[in-house]
Amino acid sequence: MARVYNFNAGPAVLPLEVLQEAQSELLDFKGSGMSILESSHRGKEYDQVHTEAVANYRQLLGCSDDYAVLFVAGGASMQFAMAPLNLLGPGQVADYINSGAWASKALKEAAHIGKVHVAADCSQEIPTRVPALNELKLTPGAAYVHLTSNETISGAQWKTFPLTDAPLVADMSSDILSRPFDLNQFGLIYAGAQKNLGPSGIALVVIRKDLAERAPASLPAILRYQTFIEENSLYNTPPCFSIYLMMLVSRWILKKGLSTLHRQNREKAALIYALLDGGGFYKGTARPECRSDMNITFRLPSEALEETFVKEASKAGLKGLKGHRSVSGIRASIYNAFPLEGVQTLAAFMKEFERKNG
Amino acid sequence: MARVYNFNAGPAVLPLEVLQEAQSELLDFKGSGMSILESSHRGKEYDQVHTEAVANYRQLLGCSDDYAVLFVAGGASMQFAMAPLNLLGPGQVADYINSGAWASKALKEAAHIGKVHVAADCSQEIPTRVPALNELKLTPGAAYVHLTSNETISGAQWKTFPLTDAPLVADMSSDILSRPFDLNQFGLIYAGAQKNLGPSGIALVVIRKDLAERAPASLPAILRYQTFIEENSLYNTPPCFSIYLMMLVSRWILKKGLSTLHRQNREKAALIYALLDGGGFYKGTARPECRSDMNITFRLPSEALEETFVKEASKAGLKGLKGHRSVSGIRASIYNAFPLEGVQTLAAFMKEFERKNG
């Protein structure tokens, strides 16, 4: 089997050993005579998976007893709605920091639900960036402040999170557990799993428990964080197989070590950023001070060259380098599970491509 | 590998050949060099999966152009909220037919959202049943009428669906595609996949398109059926792997033939129901005229005997026979993918158990 180098932005590359373990026990989970896909969500096999998943993510994120770790069907887009539905009461305002396409989507969905104030907006700027801390115009008494820790499309990433009076809410879909951070600074974080944690269709949600009590009584049970807290994400049948995969990934992160992964992520990204700074051929899209370690975005001298670049890279086994359809250009998504050798191969390809076309 | 007979109510047994195919290509999907778990939801590999899944379910359900087939993250519990959020306007009433535990849950969630009228209620009756058509007290001008085609816990199943003036909405989670039915009689059907269609964490939704236009403008995009219709369930990253498995199951159903499966399901169920009618030892829980072909529920002379039954059956490789914790007793869930041999083995076990303990 020839595995390619998969630069997809999400669904994205998973650790090979996770896939191998899932494959090996797909027909018979731990001698139970059935697949984990077929196991009851109330049975002991799945119970162990679920319990370990919760425990591992609690450990990885440094959760105190004040926080709950939840698994919620749907991705970040569902959280774009659930966060304001639960936390933004009538007459209140939520501050949204607009750093790009994903922050805009979160903001737009929240504006369906309640009153939203844009605390900063650099979503249209190129080079792309996230706002500086001193640009934020926060509302006194806001219900919460929302930010997007890493803009998957623009390739801009927060390096230091703001300290806010109101609870800080973050969409961490594309960089969760790629680096350590202080959870206690946040009231709520959520992440679609399909970048650093597992398959698409599920989100990891971590919430300070007292915030879940804010939800209005009229909110349907299935949309209430409180329901998930009270039932340990087992109010209804959860996406069991997705949580199983997330559990396997959490084990892999624990084994690697979060600090080690962080160092490796920075080293991987630096290999490509060095090339973007090395001459005029490749031009980074994000401002240097907020370059993402997860999604590296850059342009070539022409769209025609970009097209050739993507095609030739694909032939060389470097897949998924085409930038998002809304912005074009090149994007190399190199999440936790993306191997160093793949980045080295891309770097070599880029040098050769520049030599031939520069 | 020793596969057991898996009577779980859901997540439930999947066709062995579906699991085998998923296993064989889990590390390298169709020579792409990556897992379908890692493939972009906008790429050609996943696109083929998605397109085939939609087409197969359209074919199996006999969808005209008036209907859309959608894949929505979350199970039936999410649909308990989405149906009234989309279809039940202010000042309107929805009729709910309460046939048991699942209908009650749908009703309770809807009552959070709008005005609900209970058109019939036999949810507390034992023997269990669904209402007769002439018992229904429908509201003239109701927004819709909701029923639960098969009560997974009580083992009662609708054999003939009511003809209603208002759009008929059905939770078909536990018997969808176990038998043919006329979709044109319905405005909306939904089914959590984890019984007859695939893994947990996703629902198949089929909606008459004009009904989706009813949703209020204030409803978040991710909760609107219209969003899913307009974007072919690709508004956000869908649960790709779950849809892939559902596609494989749809192929399997097409290969078997829906009529054949229906006949086999009735034959399988009849083997056990014959034993329930054969003497006084086993006592069926559902009234004969609405006995489910999917979930066969029965009692033994004492709870102590039921416990022994479940334990000894488990030792004999017959797993998951314990009734739902809310009602006790025995439940044998025998969905499409449950093999005839397993039912024959259960029947033999039941005869022997009665001989020893009767």
XYZ file of C-alpha atoms in Angstrom:
716
model
C 0.000 0.000 0.000
C 1.351 3.410 -0.987
C 0.130 6.073 1.417
C 0.346 9.546 -0.080
C 1.224 12.751 1.759
C -2.202 14.153 2.563
C -2.292 17.940 2.968
C -6.100 18.064 3.156
C -7.494 20.764 5.431
C -10.076 18.426 6.926
C -11.074 15.640 6.900
C -7.319 15.265 7.200
C -4.543 12.789 7.748
C -4.948 10.559 10.811
C -2.150 8.781 12.644
C -1.375 5.605 10.694
C -1.285 3.499 13.851
C -4.781 4.710 14.767
C -6.110 3.595 11.394
C -4.292 0.295 11.689
C -5.736 -0.415 15.115
C -9.249 0.520 13.966
C -8.831 -1.704 10.954
C -7.526 -4.689 12.891
C -10.476 -4.764 15.276
C -13.217 -3.560 12.915
C -14.945 -6.956 12.733
C -14.311 -8.104 16.278
C -13.746 -5.523 18.988
C -11.569 -6.937 21.779
C -12.919 -10.445 21.357
C -16.542 -9.337 21.788
C -17.550 -11.009 18.541
C -18.889 -7.771 17.115
C -17.619 -4.490 15.709
C -17.480 -1.421 17.918
C -19.818 -0.076 15.203
C -22.357 -2.681 16.329
C -21.829 -2.435 20.097
C -24.492 -0.987 22.355
C -23.737 2.492 23.623
C -24.885 1.197 27.039
C -22.676 -1.917 26.950
C -19.370 -2.462 28.721
C -17.209 -2.446 25.571
C -18.357 0.985 24.464
C -18.516 2.240 28.028
C -14.780 1.675 28.390
C -14.111 3.526 25.150
C -16.279 6.469 26.170
C -14.836 6.675 29.668
C -11.281 6.597 28.388
C -12.035 9.219 25.736
C -13.406 11.613 28.348
C -10.519 10.933 30.738
C -7.828 11.342 28.079
C -9.185 14.633 26.798
C -9.589 15.906 30.344
C -5.949 15.077 30.965
C -4.690 16.529 27.675
C -6.582 19.776 28.193
C -5.846 20.073 31.909
C -9.538 20.209 32.851
C -10.333 21.051 36.444
C -13.601 19.890 37.987
C -15.115 23.182 36.879
C -15.110 21.981 33.273
C -16.950 19.251 31.414
C -15.701 17.463 28.291
C -18.506 16.713 25.850
C -18.875 14.939 22.536
C -21.542 16.495 20.347
C -22.758 15.281 16.953
C -22.179 17.743 14.128
C -19.065 19.807 13.691
C -18.090 23.356 14.523
C -21.011 24.622 12.427
C -23.419 23.133 14.961
C -21.450 24.859 17.722
C -21.785 28.165 15.870
C -25.480 27.822 16.762
C -25.277 26.021 20.103
C -22.916 28.539 21.702
C -25.269 31.529 21.303
C -28.391 29.408 21.835
C -27.018 28.430 25.242
C -25.051 31.489 26.302
C -26.583 34.554 24.693
C -29.702 35.638 26.562
C -32.284 38.175 25.396
C -31.046 41.731 25.859
C -27.432 40.589 26.008
C -24.622 41.176 23.539
C -21.898 38.772 22.461
C -18.597 40.109 21.162
C -17.296 38.384 18.040
C -13.779 38.867 16.783
C -13.802 38.552 13.022
C -10.484 37.160 11.836
C -11.585 35.483 8.626
C -13.949 33.064 6.931
C -14.616 30.819 9.911
C -15.021 33.610 12.420
C -17.448 35.214 9.940
C -19.525 32.055 9.802
C -19.676 31.827 13.591
C -20.677 35.479 13.736
C -23.334 35.146 11.073
C -24.989 32.205 12.794
C -24.904 33.989 16.166
C -26.540 37.041 14.610
C -29.499 34.793 13.714
C -29.934 34.071 17.382
C -29.090 37.190 19.362
C -27.328 40.513 19.429
C -23.760 40.487 18.226
C -21.036 43.130 18.390
C -18.029 42.898 16.115
C -15.120 43.567 18.464
C -12.555 43.702 15.662
C -12.580 42.889 11.995
C -9.590 42.051 9.855
C -11.405 39.374 7.915
C -10.885 41.024 4.540
C -7.239 41.999 4.917
C -4.440 40.535 2.863
C -1.892 39.642 4.145
C -4.180 37.775 6.494
C -3.881 38.114 10.237
C -5.719 38.007 13.524
C -6.352 41.253 15.408
C -3.802 42.629 17.816
C -4.950 42.550 21.421
C -5.087 46.348 21.594
C -7.483 46.517 18.638
C -10.280 44.703 20.440
C -13.298 46.845 21.251
C -14.981 44.701 23.845
C -18.451 45.388 25.229
C -18.622 45.829 28.989
C -20.900 43.139 30.379
C -20.889 41.092 27.178
C -22.357 37.595 27.427
C -19.110 36.256 26.018
C -16.280 36.999 23.611
C -15.849 34.674 20.638
C -12.680 34.068 18.655
C -11.354 31.555 16.154
C -7.988 30.295 17.331
C -6.779 29.359 13.857
C -8.284 30.403 10.553
C -8.017 27.261 8.435
C -8.569 29.127 5.175
C -6.451 32.239 5.687
C -3.653 30.545 7.609
C -3.687 33.047 10.482
C -3.410 31.857 14.079
C -3.696 33.502 17.470
C -0.389 33.247 19.307
C -1.559 34.908 22.537
C -5.178 34.812 23.562
C -6.796 37.921 25.017
C -7.612 38.094 28.713
C -11.275 39.009 28.842
C -13.722 39.852 31.598
C -16.530 38.077 29.791
C -16.168 34.320 29.250
C -13.918 33.620 26.286
C -15.367 31.222 23.708
C -13.131 29.750 21.042
C -13.546 27.725 17.909
C -10.353 25.656 18.051
C -11.262 23.273 15.246
C -8.034 23.507 13.338
C -5.421 23.763 16.055
C -6.774 22.076 19.159
C -4.144 20.002 20.917
C -1.482 21.113 18.483
C -0.024 23.198 21.312
C -0.519 23.630 25.042
C -2.823 26.431 26.216
C -4.424 27.473 29.459
C -7.992 26.228 29.454
C -8.803 28.300 32.525
C -8.712 31.383 30.333
C -11.777 30.072 28.461
C -15.434 29.591 29.244
C -16.105 27.342 26.255
C -14.013 25.801 23.539
C -15.157 23.607 20.705
C -13.533 21.853 17.810
C -14.805 19.882 14.863
C -12.802 16.661 15.119
C -11.769 16.239 11.498
C -8.440 18.049 11.692
C -6.516 17.068 14.817
C -8.851 14.680 16.634
C -10.650 12.190 14.402
C -13.349 11.929 11.745
C -15.827 14.572 10.591
C -19.336 14.844 12.024
C -18.489 15.301 15.687
C -17.184 18.095 17.884
C -15.224 18.083 21.096
C -16.749 20.648 23.439
C -15.249 21.790 26.729
C -17.364 24.068 28.857
C -17.101 25.676 32.248
C -20.062 24.020 33.885
C -21.641 27.124 35.401
C -22.054 28.639 31.922
C -24.276 25.760 30.825
C -26.850 26.865 33.375
C -27.534 30.012 31.389
C -29.547 28.287 28.663
C -33.183 29.386 28.394
C -35.815 26.843 29.446
C -37.294 26.930 25.950
C -34.163 25.486 24.345
C -34.671 21.905 23.080
C -32.929 19.289 25.231
C -30.705 18.080 22.407
C -29.299 21.600 21.917
C -28.521 22.227 25.606
C -24.980 21.795 26.893
C -26.550 21.006 30.269
C -28.133 17.860 28.798
C -24.743 16.657 27.623
C -23.135 17.452 30.978
C -25.814 15.669 32.995
C -25.752 12.580 30.802
C -22.007 12.462 30.087
C -22.778 12.880 26.367
C -25.030 9.801 26.514
C -28.437 11.505 26.576
C -29.060 9.951 23.190
C -27.031 7.465 21.185
C -23.782 9.313 20.508
C -21.614 8.916 17.403
C -19.935 5.902 19.035
C -17.481 5.033 16.290
C -16.347 8.640 15.981
C -15.738 8.812 19.732
C -13.854 5.525 19.520
C -11.552 7.008 16.869
C -11.140 10.176 18.944
C -10.204 7.985 21.898
C -7.529 6.266 19.816
C -6.196 9.653 18.683
C -6.150 10.901 22.297
C -4.030 7.889 23.247
C -1.674 8.687 20.399
C -1.363 12.326 21.530
C -0.695 11.211 25.108
C 1.983 8.828 23.898
C 3.667 11.474 21.737
C 3.303 14.165 24.376
C 1.640 17.506 23.709
C 4.873 19.493 24.148
C 6.692 17.233 21.731
C 3.915 17.543 19.174
C 3.977 21.307 19.583
C 7.727 21.449 18.992
C 7.409 19.176 15.981
C 4.536 21.244 14.594
C 6.627 24.402 14.814
C 9.595 22.712 13.224
C 7.479 21.332 10.402
C 5.898 24.724 9.704
C 9.259 26.508 9.891
C 10.614 24.380 7.048
C 8.000 25.793 4.682
C 7.910 29.334 6.067
C 11.672 29.541 5.490
C 11.031 28.975 1.797
C 8.327 31.645 1.712
C 10.818 34.125 3.148
C 13.707 32.924 0.998
C 12.953 34.741 -2.239
C 10.211 36.328 -4.239
C 8.766 33.238 -5.894
C 6.587 32.026 -3.053
C 4.698 34.645 -1.117
C 3.184 33.827 2.273
C -0.429 34.923 2.698
C -0.431 35.461 6.456
C 1.506 38.106 8.339
C 4.622 36.577 9.903
C 3.543 37.291 13.496
C 0.400 35.216 13.190
C 1.401 32.509 10.774
C -0.406 29.265 11.441
C 1.565 26.168 12.333
C -1.334 24.112 10.986
C -2.326 25.687 7.663
C 0.408 27.268 5.598
C -0.979 29.479 2.876
C 0.963 31.034 0.026
C 0.746 32.287 -3.513
C 2.857 31.787 -6.601
C 3.576 34.487 -9.188
C 0.489 33.531 -11.226
C -2.663 31.449 -10.979
C -1.465 29.398 -13.918
C 1.689 28.503 -12.011
C -0.395 27.643 -8.954
C -2.438 25.259 -11.034
C 0.693 23.614 -12.395
C 2.129 23.447 -8.885
C -0.920 21.600 -7.528
C -0.986 19.197 -10.481
C 2.704 18.334 -10.366
C 2.667 18.020 -6.589
C -0.246 15.623 -6.850
C 1.671 13.503 -9.334
C 4.543 13.407 -6.838
C 2.199 12.056 -4.129
C 1.653 15.428 -2.407
C -2.146 15.640 -2.278
C -4.630 18.299 -1.246
C -2.449 21.407 -1.708
C -5.027 23.488 -3.550
C -6.098 26.494 -1.501
C -9.699 26.893 -0.426
C -11.998 27.612 -3.367
C -12.893 31.002 -1.852
C -9.315 32.347 -1.853
C -7.308 30.208 -4.314
C -3.552 29.898 -3.893
C -1.809 27.045 -2.140
C -2.525 25.653 1.306
C -0.502 23.003 3.064
C -2.372 21.694 6.092
C 0.066 19.942 8.367
C -1.794 18.863 11.481
C -0.400 16.791 14.341
C -0.580 13.551 12.382
C 1.128 14.937 9.294
C 4.628 13.428 9.165
C 7.859 15.450 9.065
C 8.989 13.472 6.010
C 5.974 14.784 4.124
C 6.934 18.371 4.913
C 10.515 17.703 3.894
C 9.261 16.203 0.642
C 7.104 19.264 0.018
C 10.035 21.578 0.752
C 12.215 19.715 -1.732
C 9.417 19.802 -4.303
C 8.986 23.551 -3.800
C 12.680 24.225 -4.302
C 12.746 22.179 -7.468
C 9.540 23.772 -8.748
C 10.990 27.238 -8.171
C 14.219 26.265 -9.904
C 12.278 25.114 -12.959
C 9.700 27.907 -13.023
C 11.211 30.791 -11.107
C -12.867 -14.836 14.348
C -16.092 -15.899 16.095
C -18.894 -13.449 15.340
C -21.686 -13.655 17.887
C -25.407 -13.265 17.222
C -25.953 -9.606 18.049
C -29.514 -8.774 19.140
C -28.606 -5.217 20.175
C -31.357 -2.658 19.601
C -28.948 -0.099 18.175
C -26.127 0.362 17.461
C -26.905 -2.994 15.932
C -25.585 -5.718 13.697
C -24.352 -4.558 10.286
C -24.063 -6.699 7.167
C -20.803 -8.643 7.458
C -19.845 -7.875 3.872
C -20.231 -4.138 4.551
C -17.845 -4.376 7.497
C -15.427 -6.442 5.452
C -15.387 -3.954 2.603
C -14.920 -1.026 5.009
C -12.103 -2.904 6.698
C -10.336 -3.837 3.493
C -10.139 -0.258 2.229
C -9.771 1.552 5.570
C -6.131 2.508 4.971
C -6.322 3.089 1.240
C -9.637 4.008 -0.328
C -9.796 2.847 -3.956
C -6.084 3.359 -4.491
C -6.202 7.008 -3.401
C -3.430 6.432 -0.880
C -5.584 7.640 1.996
C -8.509 6.463 4.079
C -12.006 7.669 3.263
C -11.782 8.994 6.840
C -9.020 11.309 5.609
C -10.512 12.291 2.247
C -11.740 15.799 1.607
C -15.515 16.147 1.584
C -15.020 18.258 -1.565
C -12.761 15.720 -3.310
C -13.707 13.300 -6.053
C -13.417 10.136 -3.926
C -15.885 11.302 -1.317
C -18.046 12.992 -3.928
C -18.686 9.633 -5.567
C -19.610 8.090 -2.226
C -21.987 10.926 -1.382
C -23.614 10.957 -4.795
C -24.167 7.216 -4.758
C -25.558 7.316 -1.218
C -28.135 9.938 -2.210
C -29.041 8.085 -5.416
C -29.372 4.697 -3.719
C -31.616 5.977 -0.960
C -33.714 7.878 -3.473
C -34.169 4.665 -5.403
C -34.870 2.504 -2.358
C -37.458 4.943 -1.027
C -39.034 5.714 -4.366
C -38.408 9.459 -4.071
C -40.015 11.668 -6.662
C -38.498 15.052 -7.491
C -40.750 16.533 -4.817
C -38.590 14.986 -2.117
C -35.017 15.522 -0.955
C -32.816 12.936 0.727
C -30.617 14.461 3.416
C -27.910 13.268 5.760
C -27.935 15.125 9.065
C -25.483 14.759 11.952
C -27.051 13.551 15.177
C -29.685 10.862 15.438
C -33.454 10.868 15.739
C -33.162 12.943 18.922
C -31.878 15.849 16.846
C -34.819 15.379 14.485
C -37.203 15.514 17.448
C -36.106 19.167 17.628
C -35.518 19.949 13.968
C -38.949 18.806 12.812
C -40.904 21.274 14.976
C -38.236 23.990 14.645
C -38.749 23.860 10.881
C -42.401 22.957 10.522
C -44.285 24.232 13.539
C -44.947 27.940 13.247
C -46.207 30.270 15.970
C -49.933 29.887 16.528
C -49.928 26.457 14.904
C -50.542 23.055 16.472
C -48.797 19.786 15.704
C -50.563 16.485 16.364
C -48.419 13.862 18.070
C -49.482 10.247 18.317
C -48.069 8.810 21.508
C -47.389 5.121 21.040
C -44.590 4.638 23.556
C -41.219 5.767 24.829
C -39.871 7.141 21.566
C -43.047 8.913 20.540
C -43.093 10.441 24.036
C -39.576 11.781 23.572
C -40.455 13.303 20.217
C -43.555 14.858 21.752
C -41.709 16.240 24.758
C -39.067 17.915 22.624
C -41.715 19.398 20.314
C -43.593 20.793 23.312
C -40.434 22.788 24.119
C -40.737 24.448 20.768
C -44.404 24.935 19.962
C -47.949 23.879 20.621
C -48.586 20.160 20.606
C -51.808 18.170 20.654
C -51.784 14.512 21.675
C -53.897 12.868 19.014
C -53.908 9.483 20.748
C -52.060 7.990 23.686
C -51.500 4.324 24.349
C -47.965 4.819 25.592
C -48.618 3.351 29.026
C -50.638 0.324 27.969
C -49.486 -3.252 28.394
C -49.785 -5.238 26.184
C -48.127 -2.567 24.094
C -49.622 -1.353 20.847
C -49.987 1.539 18.469
C -53.313 3.344 18.206
C -56.004 2.131 15.854
C -56.693 4.526 12.991
C -60.163 5.321 14.313
C -58.785 6.416 17.674
C -56.877 9.352 16.252
C -58.217 12.755 17.239
C -56.567 14.931 14.659
C -56.631 18.723 14.728
C -58.103 20.369 11.642
C -55.402 22.538 10.099
C -52.594 20.999 12.142
C -49.059 21.881 11.035
C -48.327 18.165 10.799
C -49.097 14.799 12.354
C -46.208 12.919 13.962
C -45.958 9.185 14.539
C -43.295 6.635 15.394
C -43.443 3.807 12.878
C -41.894 1.251 15.216
C -41.444 1.545 18.966
C -38.032 0.004 19.559
C -38.614 -0.431 23.284
C -42.201 -1.673 23.386
C -42.006 -3.776 20.245
C -45.131 -2.268 18.675
C -45.182 -1.348 14.977
C -47.613 0.444 12.699
C -48.858 -1.919 10.009
C -50.998 0.631 8.151
C -50.195 4.305 8.276
C -53.022 6.815 8.656
C -54.032 8.968 5.718
C -53.886 12.525 7.032
C -54.776 15.923 5.664
C -51.830 17.526 7.418
C -48.336 16.389 6.378
C -47.481 13.107 8.048
C -44.106 13.084 9.835
C -42.599 9.797 10.954
C -39.700 8.681 13.058
C -38.763 5.499 11.215
C -35.497 4.885 13.050
C -36.037 1.257 13.861
C -37.814 -0.060 10.804
C -36.825 2.057 7.842
C -36.182 0.002 4.736
C -37.222 -3.172 6.498
C -40.388 -3.100 4.367
C -41.740 -1.171 1.408
C -43.981 1.814 2.117
C -45.461 4.663 0.135
C -43.310 7.723 0.729
C -45.908 9.937 -0.954
C -48.094 9.527 2.103
C -45.479 11.413 4.158
C -44.230 14.974 4.376
C -41.116 14.098 6.359
C -39.492 10.918 7.532
C -36.326 10.561 9.536
C -34.326 7.695 10.936
C -31.293 7.432 13.154
C -28.994 5.195 11.127
C -27.822 2.825 13.842
C -30.464 0.144 13.349
C -31.041 -0.582 9.688
C -28.733 1.848 7.871
C -25.303 2.257 9.438
C -23.517 3.680 12.472
C -24.896 5.918 15.222
C -24.582 9.702 15.090
C -26.322 10.380 11.811
C -29.892 10.469 10.528
C -31.380 9.879 7.131
C -33.991 12.569 6.488
C -36.426 12.624 3.592
C -38.540 15.717 3.213
C -41.093 17.001 0.768
C -39.241 20.065 -0.416
C -42.069 22.565 -0.105
C -42.300 21.881 3.633
C -38.736 23.031 4.172
C -39.774 26.519 3.106
C -41.858 26.903 6.237
C -38.908 27.436 8.568
C -38.793 30.837 10.292
C -36.036 33.214 9.198
C -34.681 33.259 12.737
C -33.768 29.579 12.676
C -29.991 28.992 12.593
C -28.733 27.806 9.203
C -27.411 24.516 10.553
C -30.872 23.607 11.900
C -32.763 24.380 8.674
C -33.739 21.567 6.326
C -33.581 24.134 3.542
C -29.836 24.531 4.118
C -29.333 20.803 3.696
C -31.514 20.729 0.577
C -29.732 23.652 -1.074
C -26.265 22.285 -0.331
C -27.010 18.581 -0.874
C -26.074 17.939 2.788
C -22.683 19.571 2.171
C -23.294 22.961 3.762
C -20.700 22.022 6.339
C -18.406 19.013 6.547
C -20.801 16.094 6.885
C -20.124 12.874 8.825
C -18.328 11.475 5.761
C -17.400 8.074 7.107
C -20.931 7.484 8.396
C -22.371 8.374 5.000
C -19.828 6.054 3.382
C -21.053 3.182 5.592
C -24.671 4.092 4.837
C -23.812 4.011 1.148
C -22.374 0.508 1.521
C -25.509 -0.601 3.401
C -27.726 0.919 0.696
C -25.846 -1.135 -1.909
C -26.403 -4.232 0.199
C -30.139 -3.519 0.475
C -30.381 -2.956 -3.281
C -28.593 -6.236 -3.900
C -30.843 -8.170 -1.523
C -33.984 -6.409 -2.699
C -36.360 -4.627 -0.374
C -39.218 -7.092 -0.969
C -36.946 -10.029 -0.236
C -35.703 -8.399 2.953
C -39.271 -7.703 3.979
C -40.268 -11.332 3.451
C -37.202 -12.537 5.334
C -37.883 -10.117 8.176
C -41.427 -11.419 8.557
C -40.244 -15.005 8.425
C -37.550 -14.360 11.024
C -39.995 -12.639 13.368
C -42.636 -15.351 12.867
C -40.226 -17.999 14.174
C -40.088 -16.281 17.556
C -43.696 -15.107 17.697
C -44.771 -18.738 17.164
C -42.969 -19.624 20.389
C -44.636 -16.756 22.261
C -48.017 -18.106 21.180
C -47.120 -21.733 21.771
C -47.594 -22.008 25.516
C -47.672 -19.997 28.707
C -43.946 -19.786 29.410
C -43.066 -16.892 27.098
C -45.508 -14.025 26.954
C -45.358 -11.508 24.127
C -45.455 -7.886 25.229
C -47.056 -6.376 22.134
C -50.564 -6.995 20.900
C -50.500 -9.501 18.031
C -51.933 -7.063 15.460
C -49.058 -4.637 15.900
C -46.150 -6.890 16.697
C -42.890 -5.506 15.412
C -40.876 -7.463 12.884
C -37.790 -5.667 14.153
C -37.953 -5.735 17.954
C -39.569 -8.765 19.550
C -40.386 -8.179 23.204
C -41.503 -10.761 25.705
C -41.534 -11.710 29.353
C -40.761 -14.888 31.244
C -42.649 -16.096 34.315
C -40.300 -14.181 36.669
C -37.598 -11.541 36.588
C -35.202 -14.096 38.057
C -35.817 -16.388 35.089
C -35.357 -13.448 32.701
C -31.981 -12.755 34.238
C -30.951 -16.401 33.893
C -32.254 -16.412 30.315
C -30.124 -13.421 29.335
C -27.027 -14.857 31.040
C -27.318 -18.311 29.522
C -28.142 -16.908 26.098
C -25.053 -14.736 26.296
C -22.912 -17.762 27.111
C -24.380 -19.431 24.032
C -23.302 -16.507 21.843
C -26.723 -14.805 21.752
C -25.889 -11.251 22.858
C -27.938 -8.182 23.675
C -31.238 -9.847 24.609
C -31.876 -7.865 27.777
C -34.937 -5.636 27.431
C -34.575 -1.875 27.688
C -33.749 -0.802 31.232
C -37.026 1.159 31.444
C -39.260 -1.885 30.882
C -37.145 -5.008 31.660
C -38.070 -8.337 30.044
C -36.442 -9.708 26.919
C -35.986 -7.968 23.583
C -34.650 -9.568 20.439
C -33.838 -6.935 17.851
C -33.595 -8.574 14.460
C -33.011 -5.870 11.889
C -32.369 -6.393 8.176
C -28.779 -7.484 8.736
C -29.608 -9.992 11.457
C -29.179 -13.480 9.957
C -31.898 -16.128 9.851
C -29.511 -18.626 11.457
C -29.298 -16.391 14.498
C -33.072 -16.392 14.871
C -33.171 -20.163 14.453
C -30.490 -20.475 17.113
C -32.490 -18.244 19.452
C -35.651 -20.286 18.817
C -33.812 -23.505 19.660
C -32.341 -21.912 22.756
C -35.792 -20.721 23.862
C -37.290 -24.192 23.465
C -34.496 -25.754 25.456
C -34.685 -23.052 28.130
C -38.419 -23.618 28.503
C -37.910 -27.390 28.709
C -35.406 -26.946 31.532
C -37.228 -24.166 33.396
C -40.858 -24.403 32.365
